[in-house]
Short mmCIF file of C-alpha atoms in Angstrom, two decimals:
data_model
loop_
_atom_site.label_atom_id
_atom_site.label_comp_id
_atom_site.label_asym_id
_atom_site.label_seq_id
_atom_site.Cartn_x
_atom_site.Cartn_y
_atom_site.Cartn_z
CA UNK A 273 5.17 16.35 15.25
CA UNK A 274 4.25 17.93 18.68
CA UNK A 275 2.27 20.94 18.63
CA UNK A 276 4.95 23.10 20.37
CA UNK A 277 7.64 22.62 17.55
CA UNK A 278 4.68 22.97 15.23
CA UNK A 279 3.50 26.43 16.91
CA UNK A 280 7.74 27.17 17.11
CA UNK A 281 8.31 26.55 13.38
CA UNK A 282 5.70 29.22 12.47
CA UNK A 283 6.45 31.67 15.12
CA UNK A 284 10.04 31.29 13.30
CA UNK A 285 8.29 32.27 9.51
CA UNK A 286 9.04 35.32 7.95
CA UNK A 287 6.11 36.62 8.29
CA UNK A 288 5.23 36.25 12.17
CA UNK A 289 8.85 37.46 12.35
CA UNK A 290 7.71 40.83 10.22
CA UNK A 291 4.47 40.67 12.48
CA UNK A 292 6.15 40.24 15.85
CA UNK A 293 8.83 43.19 15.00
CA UNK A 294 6.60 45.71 13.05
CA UNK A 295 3.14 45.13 14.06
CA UNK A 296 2.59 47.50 17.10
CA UNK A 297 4.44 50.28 15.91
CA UNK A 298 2.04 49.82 12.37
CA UNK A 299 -0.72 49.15 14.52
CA UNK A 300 0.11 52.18 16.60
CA UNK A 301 0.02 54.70 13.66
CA UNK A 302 -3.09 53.01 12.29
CA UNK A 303 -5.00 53.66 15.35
CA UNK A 304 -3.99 57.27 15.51
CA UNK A 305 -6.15 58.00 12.08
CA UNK A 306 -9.43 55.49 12.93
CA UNK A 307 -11.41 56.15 15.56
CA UNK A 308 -12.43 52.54 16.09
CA UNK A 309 -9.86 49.94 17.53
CA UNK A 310 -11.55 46.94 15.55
CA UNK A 311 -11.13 48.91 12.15
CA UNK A 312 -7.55 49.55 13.54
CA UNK A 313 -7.12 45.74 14.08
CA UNK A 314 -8.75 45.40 10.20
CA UNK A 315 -6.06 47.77 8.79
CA UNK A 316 -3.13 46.29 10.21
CA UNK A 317 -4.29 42.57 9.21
CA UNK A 318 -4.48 44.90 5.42
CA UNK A 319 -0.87 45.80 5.63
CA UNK A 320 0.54 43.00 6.16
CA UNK A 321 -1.45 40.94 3.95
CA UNK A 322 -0.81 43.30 1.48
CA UNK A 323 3.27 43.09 2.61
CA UNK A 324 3.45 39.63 2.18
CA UNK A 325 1.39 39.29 -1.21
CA UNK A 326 3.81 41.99 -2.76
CA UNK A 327 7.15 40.07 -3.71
CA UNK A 328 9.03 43.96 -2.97
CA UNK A 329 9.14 43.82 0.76
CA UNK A 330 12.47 41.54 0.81
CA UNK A 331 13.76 43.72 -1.24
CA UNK A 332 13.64 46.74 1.16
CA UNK A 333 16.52 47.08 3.19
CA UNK A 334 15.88 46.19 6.76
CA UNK A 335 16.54 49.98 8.43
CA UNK A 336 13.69 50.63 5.92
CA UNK A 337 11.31 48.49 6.78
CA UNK A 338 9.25 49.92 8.83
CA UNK A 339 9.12 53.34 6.67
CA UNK A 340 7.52 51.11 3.94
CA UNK A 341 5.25 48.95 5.98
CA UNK A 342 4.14 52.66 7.28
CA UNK A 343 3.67 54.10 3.20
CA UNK A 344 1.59 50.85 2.91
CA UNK A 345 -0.32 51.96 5.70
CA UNK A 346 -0.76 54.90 5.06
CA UNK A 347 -1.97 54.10 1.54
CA UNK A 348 -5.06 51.36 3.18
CA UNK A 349 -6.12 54.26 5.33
CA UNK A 350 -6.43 56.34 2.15
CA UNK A 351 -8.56 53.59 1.12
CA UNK A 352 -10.48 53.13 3.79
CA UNK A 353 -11.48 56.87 4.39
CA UNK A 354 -12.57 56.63 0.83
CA UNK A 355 -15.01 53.83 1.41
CA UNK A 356 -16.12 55.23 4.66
CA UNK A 357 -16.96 58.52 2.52
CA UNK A 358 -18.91 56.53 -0.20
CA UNK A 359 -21.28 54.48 2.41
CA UNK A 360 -20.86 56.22 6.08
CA UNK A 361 -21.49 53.66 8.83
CA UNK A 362 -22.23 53.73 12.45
CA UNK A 363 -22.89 51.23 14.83
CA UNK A 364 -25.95 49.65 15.58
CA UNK A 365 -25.95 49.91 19.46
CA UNK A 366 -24.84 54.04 19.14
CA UNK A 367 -28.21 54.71 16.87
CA UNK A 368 -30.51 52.68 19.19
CA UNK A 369 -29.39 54.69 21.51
CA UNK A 370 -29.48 58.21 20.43
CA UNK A 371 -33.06 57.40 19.07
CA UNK A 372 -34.26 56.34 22.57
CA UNK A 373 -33.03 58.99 24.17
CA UNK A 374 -33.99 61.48 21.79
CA UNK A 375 -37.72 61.00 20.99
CA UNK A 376 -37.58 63.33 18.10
CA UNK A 377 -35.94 60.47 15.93
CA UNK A 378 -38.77 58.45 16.32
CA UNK A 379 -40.60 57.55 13.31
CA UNK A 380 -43.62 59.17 14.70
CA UNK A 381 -41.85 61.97 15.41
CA UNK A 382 -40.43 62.65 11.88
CA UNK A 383 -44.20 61.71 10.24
CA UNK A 384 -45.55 64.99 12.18
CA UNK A 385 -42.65 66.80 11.58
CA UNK A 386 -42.79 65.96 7.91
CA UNK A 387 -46.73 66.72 7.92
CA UNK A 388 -45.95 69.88 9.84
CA UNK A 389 -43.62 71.18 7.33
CA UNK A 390 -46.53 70.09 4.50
CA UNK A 391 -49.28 72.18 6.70
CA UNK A 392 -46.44 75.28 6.59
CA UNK A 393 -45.59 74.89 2.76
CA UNK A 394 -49.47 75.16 2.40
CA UNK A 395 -49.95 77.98 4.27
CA UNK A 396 -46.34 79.80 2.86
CA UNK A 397 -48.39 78.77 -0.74
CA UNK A 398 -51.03 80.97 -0.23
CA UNK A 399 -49.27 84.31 0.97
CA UNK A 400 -49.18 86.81 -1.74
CA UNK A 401 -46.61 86.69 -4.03
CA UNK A 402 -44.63 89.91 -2.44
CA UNK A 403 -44.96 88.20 0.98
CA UNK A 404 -43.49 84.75 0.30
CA UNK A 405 -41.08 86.70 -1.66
CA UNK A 406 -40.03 88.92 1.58
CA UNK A 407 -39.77 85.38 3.98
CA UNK A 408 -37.68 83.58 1.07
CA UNK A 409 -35.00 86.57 1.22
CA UNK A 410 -35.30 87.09 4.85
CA UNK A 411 -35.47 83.19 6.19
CA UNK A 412 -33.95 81.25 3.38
CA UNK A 413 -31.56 83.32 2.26
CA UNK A 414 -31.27 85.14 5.33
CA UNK A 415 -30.68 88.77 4.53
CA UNK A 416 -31.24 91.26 7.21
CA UNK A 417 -34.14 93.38 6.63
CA UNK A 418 -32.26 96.55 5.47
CA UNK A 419 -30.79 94.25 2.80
CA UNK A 420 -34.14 92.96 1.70
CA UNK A 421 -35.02 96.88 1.60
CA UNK A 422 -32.47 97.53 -0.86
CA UNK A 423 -33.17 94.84 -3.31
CA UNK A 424 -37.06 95.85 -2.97
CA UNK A 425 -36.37 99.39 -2.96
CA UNK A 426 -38.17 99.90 0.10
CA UNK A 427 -37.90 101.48 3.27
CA UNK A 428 -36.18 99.41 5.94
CA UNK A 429 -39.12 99.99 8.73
CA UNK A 430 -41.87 99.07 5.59
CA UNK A 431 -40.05 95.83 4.99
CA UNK A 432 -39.82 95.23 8.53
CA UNK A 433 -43.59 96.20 9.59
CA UNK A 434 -44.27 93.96 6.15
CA UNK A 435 -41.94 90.94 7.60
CA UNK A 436 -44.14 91.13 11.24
CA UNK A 437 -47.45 91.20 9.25
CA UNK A 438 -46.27 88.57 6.90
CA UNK A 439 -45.44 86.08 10.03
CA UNK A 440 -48.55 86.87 11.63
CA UNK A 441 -50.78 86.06 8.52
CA UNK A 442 -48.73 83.17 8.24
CA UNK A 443 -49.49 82.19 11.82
CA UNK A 444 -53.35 82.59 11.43
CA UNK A 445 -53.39 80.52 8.04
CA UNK A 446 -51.17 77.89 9.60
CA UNK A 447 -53.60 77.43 12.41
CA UNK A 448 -56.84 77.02 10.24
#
C-alpha cells in the first residue's frame, strides 16, 4: 500500500475526524486558562486521549459534542491546576534570568542576608525584655504606637520616645 492511501485511511478514522472538527475550538478554550501554549498543546492531547479511551463519546449526540469534549476539558484543567498547586514549576531559562539580573538572588547574596538577619536576631536578643516587647508589637505585628500605648498602658509620646531609643540601642549593638 502507498503511503498516501495509508496517510488517507487514517485521516478518515474516527478519531482524526473528532480531532480535525473539535480540536481548535478545545484547544482554543484550553489556552484561555494556561498561560503556557506547550501545556495548552499537553491538555488538548489529554482530552482527547481521554475521549477516545472512554467508550461514552459515541454515545453523545453529535450537536453535543463539543459541549462534552469542553466538560472533559474543563475537568483536565481542574487537574492540572491541582498539580501545578502541589509542585509549582517555572522554567529554567525565566529563573536564570531573573537571578542574573537581580544580584540579590545570588547565593552569596542570600548567605549575608541570612547572616545579617542572625547578627540582628542577636542583637534584638539582648534588648531588655520591655524593648523587644515594644519592636515585636510595633514591627511584627505592626500596631501604631498609640495602639502599643494602650495595651502597655502608657503614654503615646513615652512609647514613642521608647520605640526611637529602642532602634537606636538596637543600631549601636548591631554594629559591635
Amino acid at each position: 500500500m502507498n503511503q498516501f492511501a495509508r496517510s488517507a485511511r487514517l485521516n478518515d478514522s474516527p478519531a482524526a475526524l473528532l480531532y480535525q472538527r473539535y480540536a481548535s475550538a478545545i484547544f482554543a478554550y484550553l489556552r484561555l486558562h494556561t498561560s503556557i501554549w506547550e501545556d495548552a498543546e499537553d491538555l488538548l492531547l489529554e482530552v482527547f486521549v481521554a475521549a477516545l479511551e472512554d467508550g461514552r463519546l459515541e454515545a453523545v449526540p453529535e450537536e453535543e459534542r463539543l459541549a462534552w469534549l469542553r466538560g472533559v476539558a474543563h475537568h483536565k484543567l481542574v487537574d492540572y491546576y491541582r498539580r501545578h498547586a502541589r509542585r509549582p514549576t517555572a522554567p529554567l531559562d525565566a529563573l536564570a534570568e531573573i537571578v542574573v539580573a537581580d544580584e540579590r538572588l545570588t547565593p552569596e547574596a542570600s548567605a549575608i542576608r541570612q547572616e545579617e538577619r542572625q547578627r540582628l536576631r542577636a542583637a534584638v536578643g539582648r534588648l531588655p525584655t520591655l524593648q523587644q516587647h515594644v519592636l515585636r508589637l510595633r514591627f511584627e505585628e505592626g500596631l501604631p504606637s498609640a495602639e502599643i500605648a494602650a495595651l502597655l498602658g502608657k503614654q503615646d509620646s513615652a512609647v514613642r520616645k521608647l520605640l526611637s531609643r529602642t532602634l537606636n540601642l538596637l543600631r549601636s549593638l548591631y554594629k559591635e
